[in-house]
PDB file of C-alpha atoms and ligand atoms in Angstrom:
ATOM      1  CA  UNK A 913      90.676  54.416 230.273  1.00  0.00           C
ATOM      2  CA  UNK A 914      92.354  57.456 228.658  1.00  0.00           C
ATOM      3  CA  UNK A 915      90.433  58.396 225.557  1.00  0.00           C
ATOM      4  CA  UNK A 916      91.245  60.954 222.912  1.00  0.00           C
ATOM      5  CA  UNK A 917      88.494  61.989 220.546  1.00  0.00           C
ATOM      6  CA  UNK A 918      89.856  62.950 217.037  1.00  0.00           C
ATOM      7  CA  UNK A 919      88.106  64.268 213.949  1.00  0.00           C
ATOM      8  CA  UNK A 920      87.108  67.266 212.348  1.00  0.00           C
ATOM      9  CA  UNK A 921      84.889  69.908 213.868  1.00  0.00           C
ATOM     10  CA  UNK A 922      81.270  68.921 213.515  1.00  0.00           C
ATOM     11  CA  UNK A 923      81.996  65.117 213.475  1.00  0.00           C
ATOM     12  CA  UNK A 924      80.008  64.682 216.689  1.00  0.00           C
ATOM     13  CA  UNK A 925      82.872  64.323 219.173  1.00  0.00           C
ATOM     14  CA  UNK A 926      81.186  66.571 221.744  1.00  0.00           C
ATOM     15  CA  UNK A 927      77.712  64.952 221.467  1.00  0.00           C
ATOM     16  CA  UNK A 928      79.183  61.316 221.942  1.00  0.00           C
ATOM     17  CA  UNK A 929      81.446  62.288 224.634  1.00  0.00           C
ATOM     18  CA  UNK A 930      78.455  63.792 226.578  1.00  0.00           C
ATOM     19  CA  UNK A 931      76.821  60.229 226.684  1.00  0.00           C
ATOM     20  CA  UNK A 932      79.982  58.196 226.755  1.00  0.00           C
ATOM     21  CA  UNK A 933      81.217  60.200 230.089  1.00  0.00           C
ATOM     22  CA  UNK A 934      78.104  58.623 231.809  1.00  0.00           C
ATOM     23  CA  UNK A 935      78.679  55.191 230.379  1.00  0.00           C
ATOM     24  CA  UNK A 936      82.333  54.928 231.166  1.00  0.00           C
ATOM     25  CA  UNK A 937      82.402  56.950 234.305  1.00  0.00           C
ATOM     26  CA  UNK A 938      85.114  59.385 233.286  1.00  0.00           C
ATOM     27  CA  UNK A 939      84.963  63.145 232.765  1.00  0.00           C
ATOM     28  CA  UNK A 940      84.477  64.819 229.420  1.00  0.00           C
ATOM     29  CA  UNK A 941      87.132  67.370 228.931  1.00  0.00           C
ATOM     30  CA  UNK A 942      86.592  69.660 225.987  1.00  0.00           C
ATOM     31  CA  UNK A 943      89.170  72.162 225.334  1.00  0.00           C
ATOM     32  CA  UNK A 944      86.749  74.273 223.281  1.00  0.00           C
ATOM     33  CA  UNK A 945      84.161  74.355 226.327  1.00  0.00           C
ATOM     34  CA  UNK A 946      87.057  75.207 228.667  1.00  0.00           C
ATOM     35  CA  UNK A 947      88.000  78.142 226.642  1.00  0.00           C
ATOM     36  CA  UNK A 948      84.253  79.236 226.107  1.00  0.00           C
ATOM     37  CA  UNK A 949      83.938  79.101 229.960  1.00  0.00           C
ATOM     38  CA  UNK A 950      86.883  81.356 230.270  1.00  0.00           C
ATOM     39  CA  UNK A 951      85.350  83.707 227.736  1.00  0.00           C
ATOM     40  CA  UNK A 952      82.074  83.827 229.479  1.00  0.00           C
ATOM     41  CA  UNK A 953      83.506  84.471 232.862  1.00  0.00           C
ATOM     42  CA  UNK A 954      85.952  87.168 231.274  1.00  0.00           C
ATOM     43  CA  UNK A 955      88.900  85.647 232.754  1.00  0.00           C
ATOM     44  CA  UNK A 956      92.361  86.776 231.430  1.00  0.00           C
ATOM     45  CA  UNK A 957      92.666  83.499 229.467  1.00  0.00           C
ATOM     46  CA  UNK A 958      89.321  84.170 228.133  1.00  0.00           C
ATOM     47  CA  UNK A 959      90.180  87.598 226.954  1.00  0.00           C
ATOM     48  CA  UNK A 960      93.417  86.223 225.515  1.00  0.00           C
ATOM     49  CA  UNK A 961      91.648  83.663 223.350  1.00  0.00           C
ATOM     50  CA  UNK A 962      88.365  85.153 222.305  1.00  0.00           C
ATOM     51  CA  UNK A 963      89.312  86.778 219.072  1.00  0.00           C
ATOM     52  CA  UNK A 964      91.382  83.705 218.046  1.00  0.00           C
ATOM     53  CA  UNK A 965      88.468  81.377 218.512  1.00  0.00           C
ATOM     54  CA  UNK A 966      85.890  83.553 216.803  1.00  0.00           C
ATOM     55  CA  UNK A 967      88.144  83.419 213.689  1.00  0.00           C
ATOM     56  CA  UNK A 968      88.437  79.634 213.821  1.00  0.00           C
ATOM     57  CA  UNK A 969      92.437  79.782 214.512  1.00  0.00           C
ATOM     58  CA  UNK A 970      94.023  77.500 217.118  1.00  0.00           C
ATOM     59  CA  UNK A 971      94.821  78.883 220.556  1.00  0.00           C
ATOM     60  CA  UNK A 972      98.682  78.842 220.892  1.00  0.00           C
ATOM     61  CA  UNK A 973      99.997  75.335 222.042  1.00  0.00           C
ATOM     62  CA  UNK A 974     101.637  76.346 225.169  1.00  0.00           C
ATOM     63  CA  UNK A 975      98.392  77.919 226.560  1.00  0.00           C
ATOM     64  CA  UNK A 976      96.396  75.049 225.650  1.00  0.00           C
ATOM     65  CA  UNK A 977      98.756  72.422 226.913  1.00  0.00           C
ATOM     66  CA  UNK A 978      99.173  74.159 230.244  1.00  0.00           C
ATOM     67  CA  UNK A 979      95.294  74.216 230.665  1.00  0.00           C
ATOM     68  CA  UNK A 980      94.896  70.569 229.867  1.00  0.00           C
ATOM     69  CA  UNK A 981      97.870  69.504 232.119  1.00  0.00           C
ATOM     70  CA  UNK A 982      96.207  71.299 235.101  1.00  0.00           C
ATOM     71  CA  UNK A 983      92.738  69.944 234.324  1.00  0.00           C
ATOM     72  CA  UNK A 984      94.106  66.194 234.267  1.00  0.00           C
ATOM     73  CA  UNK A 985      95.567  66.642 237.786  1.00  0.00           C
ATOM     74  CA  UNK A 986      91.964  66.920 238.989  1.00  0.00           C
ATOM     75  CA  UNK A 987      91.127  63.909 241.061  1.00  0.00           C
ATOM     76  CA  UNK A 988      87.946  63.192 238.934  1.00  0.00           C
ATOM     77  CA  UNK A 989      90.448  61.865 236.274  1.00  0.00           C
ATOM     78  CA  UNK A 990      91.657  59.020 238.339  1.00  0.00           C
ATOM     79  CA  UNK A 991      89.891  56.379 236.430  1.00  0.00           C
ATOM     80  CA  UNK A 992      90.518  58.161 233.043  1.00  0.00           C
ATOM     81  CA  UNK A 993      89.210  60.854 230.779  1.00  0.00           C
ATOM     82  CA  UNK A 994      87.831  61.685 227.596  1.00  0.00           C
ATOM     83  CA  UNK A 995      89.759  64.483 225.891  1.00  0.00           C
ATOM     84  CA  UNK A 996      87.634  66.147 223.294  1.00  0.00           C
ATOM     85  CA  UNK A 997      89.290  68.607 220.884  1.00  0.00           C
ATOM     86  CA  UNK A 998      92.693  67.882 222.360  1.00  0.00           C
ATOM     87  CA  UNK A 999      95.436  67.327 221.111  1.00  0.00           C
ATOM     88  CA  UNK A1000      94.993  69.202 217.776  1.00  0.00           C
ATOM     89  CA  UNK A1001      98.652  69.532 216.823  1.00  0.00           C
ATOM     90  CA  UNK A1002     101.515  67.092 216.781  1.00  0.00           C
ATOM     91  CA  UNK A1003     103.119  69.334 219.300  1.00  0.00           C
ATOM     92  CA  UNK A1004     100.272  69.013 221.754  1.00  0.00           C
ATOM     93  CA  UNK A1005     100.207  65.259 221.187  1.00  0.00           C
ATOM     94  CA  UNK A1006     104.016  65.059 222.074  1.00  0.00           C
ATOM     95  CA  UNK A1007     103.363  67.101 225.242  1.00  0.00           C
ATOM     96  CA  UNK A1008     100.290  64.932 226.306  1.00  0.00           C
ATOM     97  CA  UNK A1009     102.515  61.856 226.082  1.00  0.00           C
ATOM     98  CA  UNK A1010     104.975  63.373 228.613  1.00  0.00           C
ATOM     99  CA  UNK A1011     102.293  63.815 231.189  1.00  0.00           C
ATOM    100  CA  UNK A1012      99.684  60.948 230.503  1.00  0.00           C
ATOM    101  CA  UNK A1013      99.347  57.671 228.698  1.00  0.00           C
ATOM    102  CA  UNK A1014      96.756  57.588 225.917  1.00  0.00           C
ATOM    103  CA  UNK A1015      94.901  54.211 225.644  1.00  0.00           C
ATOM    104  CA  UNK A1016      93.016  54.866 222.421  1.00  0.00           C
ATOM    105  CA  UNK A1017      92.541  57.743 219.962  1.00  0.00           C
ATOM    106  CA  UNK A1018      89.077  57.406 218.657  1.00  0.00           C
ATOM    107  CA  UNK A1019      88.850  58.922 215.180  1.00  0.00           C
ATOM    108  CA  UNK A1020      85.463  60.250 214.038  1.00  0.00           C
ATOM    109  CA  UNK A1021      85.320  59.895 210.339  1.00  0.00           C
ATOM    110  CA  UNK A1022      82.977  62.115 208.268  1.00  0.00           C
ATOM    111  CA  UNK A1023      82.788  63.663 204.676  1.00  0.00           C
ATOM    112  CA  UNK A1024      83.119  67.427 204.421  1.00  0.00           C
ATOM    113  CA  UNK A1025      79.675  68.123 203.031  1.00  0.00           C
ATOM    114  CA  UNK A1026      78.053  66.579 205.959  1.00  0.00           C
ATOM    115  CA  UNK A1027      80.434  68.398 208.356  1.00  0.00           C
ATOM    116  CA  UNK A1028      79.191  71.719 207.022  1.00  0.00           C
ATOM    117  CA  UNK A1029      75.539  70.806 207.261  1.00  0.00           C
ATOM    118  CA  UNK A1030      76.149  69.742 210.876  1.00  0.00           C
ATOM    119  CA  UNK A1031      78.089  72.685 211.884  1.00  0.00           C
ATOM    120  CA  UNK A1032      75.879  75.405 210.226  1.00  0.00           C
ATOM    121  CA  UNK A1033      72.820  73.854 211.829  1.00  0.00           C
ATOM    122  CA  UNK A1034      74.339  73.654 215.173  1.00  0.00           C
ATOM    123  CA  UNK A1035      72.904  75.583 218.267  1.00  0.00           C
ATOM    124  CA  UNK A1036      73.937  75.494 221.810  1.00  0.00           C
ATOM    125  CA  UNK A1037      72.667  76.539 225.228  1.00  0.00           C
ATOM    126  CA  UNK A1038      75.406  78.981 226.429  1.00  0.00           C
ATOM    127  CA  UNK A1039      74.937  78.228 230.054  1.00  0.00           C
ATOM    128  CA  UNK A1040      74.809  74.179 229.917  1.00  0.00           C
ATOM    129  CA  UNK A1041      76.657  73.680 226.687  1.00  0.00           C
ATOM    130  CA  UNK A1042      73.928  71.273 225.495  1.00  0.00           C
ATOM    131  CA  UNK A1043      74.118  70.903 221.755  1.00  0.00           C
ATOM    132  CA  UNK A1044      71.214  70.763 219.450  1.00  0.00           C
ATOM    133  CA  UNK A1045      70.819  70.718 215.644  1.00  0.00           C
ATOM    134  CA  UNK A1046      68.042  72.553 213.950  1.00  0.00           C
ATOM    135  CA  UNK A1047      67.190  69.554 211.840  1.00  0.00           C
ATOM    136  CA  UNK A1048      68.373  66.281 213.324  1.00  0.00           C
ATOM    137  CA  UNK A1049      68.143  67.165 217.031  1.00  0.00           C
ATOM    138  CA  UNK A1050      65.840  70.058 217.438  1.00  0.00           C
ATOM    139  CA  UNK A1051      64.804  71.454 220.952  1.00  0.00           C
ATOM    140  CA  UNK A1052      61.080  71.070 221.891  1.00  0.00           C
ATOM    141  CA  UNK A1053      60.300  74.790 221.323  1.00  0.00           C
ATOM    142  CA  UNK A1054      62.257  76.425 218.269  1.00  0.00           C
ATOM    143  CA  UNK A1055      65.270  78.297 219.490  1.00  0.00           C
ATOM    144  CA  UNK A1056      64.748  77.404 223.291  1.00  0.00           C
ATOM    145  CA  UNK A1057      66.802  75.164 225.580  1.00  0.00           C
ATOM    146  CA  UNK A1058      64.641  72.122 226.856  1.00  0.00           C
ATOM    147  CA  UNK A1059      66.015  72.462 230.509  1.00  0.00           C
ATOM    148  CA  UNK A1060      66.642  76.092 231.107  1.00  0.00           C
ATOM    149  CA  UNK A1061      64.288  77.830 228.782  1.00  0.00           C
ATOM    150  CA  UNK A1062      67.115  80.034 227.744  1.00  0.00           C
ATOM    151  CA  UNK A1063      67.464  81.123 224.061  1.00  0.00           C
ATOM    152  CA  UNK A1064      69.841  79.125 221.956  1.00  0.00           C
ATOM    153  CA  UNK A1065      72.688  80.566 220.183  1.00  0.00           C
ATOM    154  CA  UNK A1066      74.945  79.864 217.195  1.00  0.00           C
ATOM    155  CA  UNK A1067      78.628  79.865 218.004  1.00  0.00           C
ATOM    156  CA  UNK A1068      80.517  82.696 216.277  1.00  0.00           C
ATOM    157  CA  UNK A1069      82.714  79.943 214.708  1.00  0.00           C
ATOM    158  CA  UNK A1070      79.917  78.030 213.514  1.00  0.00           C
ATOM    159  CA  UNK A1071      79.205  80.774 210.946  1.00  0.00           C
ATOM    160  CA  UNK A1072      80.042  79.963 207.285  1.00  0.00           C
ATOM    161  CA  UNK A1073      83.426  81.854 206.942  1.00  0.00           C
ATOM    162  CA  UNK A1074      84.836  80.448 210.078  1.00  0.00           C
ATOM    163  CA  UNK A1075      83.616  76.851 209.377  1.00  0.00           C
ATOM    164  CA  UNK A1076      85.638  76.957 206.281  1.00  0.00           C
ATOM    165  CA  UNK A1077      88.670  78.243 208.025  1.00  0.00           C
ATOM    166  CA  UNK A1078      88.388  75.557 210.735  1.00  0.00           C
ATOM    167  CA  UNK A1079      88.204  72.747 208.237  1.00  0.00           C
ATOM    168  CA  UNK A1080      91.433  74.226 206.682  1.00  0.00           C
ATOM    169  CA  UNK A1081      93.148  74.450 210.060  1.00  0.00           C
ATOM    170  CA  UNK A1082      91.781  70.788 210.684  1.00  0.00           C
ATOM    171  CA  UNK A1083      93.369  69.332 207.581  1.00  0.00           C
ATOM    172  CA  UNK A1084      96.599  71.087 207.990  1.00  0.00           C
ATOM    173  CA  UNK A1085      97.191  70.886 211.750  1.00  0.00           C
ATOM    174  CA  UNK A1086      95.158  68.110 213.292  1.00  0.00           C
ATOM    175  CA  UNK A1087      94.573  65.507 210.477  1.00  0.00           C
ATOM    176  CA  UNK A1088      98.328  64.416 210.835  1.00  0.00           C
ATOM    177  CA  UNK A1089      97.451  63.178 214.124  1.00  0.00           C
ATOM    178  CA  UNK A1090      95.598  60.310 212.623  1.00  0.00           C
ATOM    179  CA  UNK A1091      98.907  58.868 211.413  1.00  0.00           C
ATOM    180  CA  UNK A1092     100.516  59.817 214.589  1.00  0.00           C
ATOM    181  CA  UNK A1093      98.257  57.530 216.720  1.00  0.00           C
ATOM    182  CA  UNK A1094      98.141  54.906 213.935  1.00  0.00           C
ATOM    183  CA  UNK A1095     101.832  54.402 214.136  1.00  0.00           C
ATOM    184  CA  UNK A1096     101.557  54.099 217.917  1.00  0.00           C
ATOM    185  CA  UNK A1097      98.833  51.367 217.462  1.00  0.00           C
ATOM    186  CA  UNK A1098      96.404  53.466 219.197  1.00  0.00           C
ATOM    187  CA  UNK A1099      93.965  54.364 216.342  1.00  0.00           C
ATOM    188  CA  UNK A1100      90.463  53.341 216.434  1.00  0.00           C
ATOM    189  CA  UNK A1101      88.187  54.697 213.773  1.00  0.00           C
ATOM    190  CA  UNK A1102      84.468  55.257 213.796  1.00  0.00           C
ATOM    191  CA  UNK A1103      81.892  56.067 211.254  1.00  0.00           C
ATOM    192  CA  UNK A1104      80.562  59.320 212.364  1.00  0.00           C
ATOM    193  CA  UNK A1105      77.628  59.492 210.097  1.00  0.00           C
ATOM    194  CA  UNK A1106      76.117  56.777 212.391  1.00  0.00           C
ATOM    195  CA  UNK A1107      74.035  57.696 215.646  1.00  0.00           C
ATOM    196  CA  UNK A1108      75.869  58.721 218.783  1.00  0.00           C
ATOM    197  CA  UNK A1109      74.339  55.758 220.494  1.00  0.00           C
ATOM    198  CA  UNK A1110      75.954  53.418 217.890  1.00  0.00           C
ATOM    199  CA  UNK A1111      79.370  55.278 218.331  1.00  0.00           C
ATOM    200  CA  UNK A1112      78.941  54.767 222.009  1.00  0.00           C
ATOM    201  CA  UNK A1113      78.536  51.135 221.538  1.00  0.00           C
ATOM    202  CA  UNK A1114      81.783  50.712 219.695  1.00  0.00           C
ATOM    203  CA  UNK A1115      83.605  52.744 222.291  1.00  0.00           C
ATOM    204  CA  UNK A1116      82.186  50.860 225.195  1.00  0.00           C
ATOM    205  CA  UNK A1117      83.639  47.619 223.623  1.00  0.00           C
ATOM    206  CA  UNK A1118      87.123  49.208 223.810  1.00  0.00           C
ATOM    207  CA  UNK A1119      86.523  49.577 227.526  1.00  0.00           C
ATOM    208  CA  UNK A1120      85.979  45.885 228.129  1.00  0.00           C
TER     209      UNK A1120
HETATM  210  P1  AMP B 233      85.920  73.012 219.596  1.00  0.00           P
HETATM  211  O1  AMP B 233      84.761  73.327 220.632  1.00  0.00           O
HETATM  212  O2  AMP B 233      86.572  71.806 220.011  1.00  0.00           O
HETATM  213  O3  AMP B 233      85.390  73.100 218.161  1.00  0.00           O
HETATM  214  O4  AMP B 233      86.950  74.201 219.672  1.00  0.00           O
HETATM  215  C1  AMP B 233      86.599  75.525 219.460  1.00  0.00           C
HETATM  216  C2  AMP B 233      87.791  76.461 219.325  1.00  0.00           C
HETATM  217  O5  AMP B 233      88.747  76.390 220.461  1.00  0.00           O
HETATM  218  C3  AMP B 233      88.768  76.009 218.259  1.00  0.00           C
HETATM  219  O6  AMP B 233      88.284  76.513 216.847  1.00  0.00           O
HETATM  220  C4  AMP B 233      90.115  76.633 218.739  1.00  0.00           C
HETATM  221  O7  AMP B 233      89.876  78.049 218.507  1.00  0.00           O
HETATM  222  C5  AMP B 233      89.928  76.523 220.138  1.00  0.00           C
HETATM  223  N1  AMP B 233      90.493  75.179 220.559  1.00  0.00           N
HETATM  224  C6  AMP B 233      89.951  74.095 221.187  1.00  0.00           C
HETATM  225  N2  AMP B 233      90.819  73.126 221.439  1.00  0.00           N
HETATM  226  C7  AMP B 233      91.993  73.434 221.117  1.00  0.00           C
HETATM  227  C8  AMP B 233      93.333  72.911 221.070  1.00  0.00           C
HETATM  228  N3  AMP B 233      93.623  71.596 221.314  1.00  0.00           N
HETATM  229  N4  AMP B 233      94.329  73.714 220.530  1.00  0.00           N
HETATM  230  C9  AMP B 233      94.119  74.975 220.182  1.00  0.00           C
HETATM  231  N5  AMP B 233      92.904  75.527 220.152  1.00  0.00           N
HETATM  232  C10 AMP B 233      91.869  74.932 220.619  1.00  0.00           C
END
């Protein structure tokens, strides 16, 4: 099943995708993670997108579409995929339609106050990408990843100024995708204030 996860930053798309990939047996493809990996490995793409991401801006469409198109060619996508954070513009959605057929766009709905709380408390393990929250999902030892023992970090774009900007970018460029997929009869709304497990149950029903 080919799924697109839509919704504002901080709505829990990445957290749900991380458990849904096991349940559905499809890869979790996060464009944000792919970019972060490139930054960590100091690739030419990483160098190109580093500043853009730190500011909370969107990476240019052509660069992003090319990366996703290549990733979907990977054999692990033969039974489907979860695209998390892509498409983020109407242009990207139009391009995606040209090379893959989306079965559902799962839209994670959440109010902006909760989004800011979630994002500002988010901490991640840089090497594994595992996501924590200082209040709702803390690590066993404060500031340390449970598995690797590495110090957790706060993403540059999870700092207050960048959060504000990312939400503005979301409203302007990404929110129109809700209508885009609704018109195509592919939209499936989820209350993102519920637990990741509750969201997963709803998504699993789609797969049946
Ligand atoms: P995320 O991890 O999904 O919150 O993405 C982090 C950042 O990566 C975004 O703020 C953008 O700078 C960049 N990014 C991720 N996905 C896309 C996309 N589909 N189009 C453009 N930029 C993206």
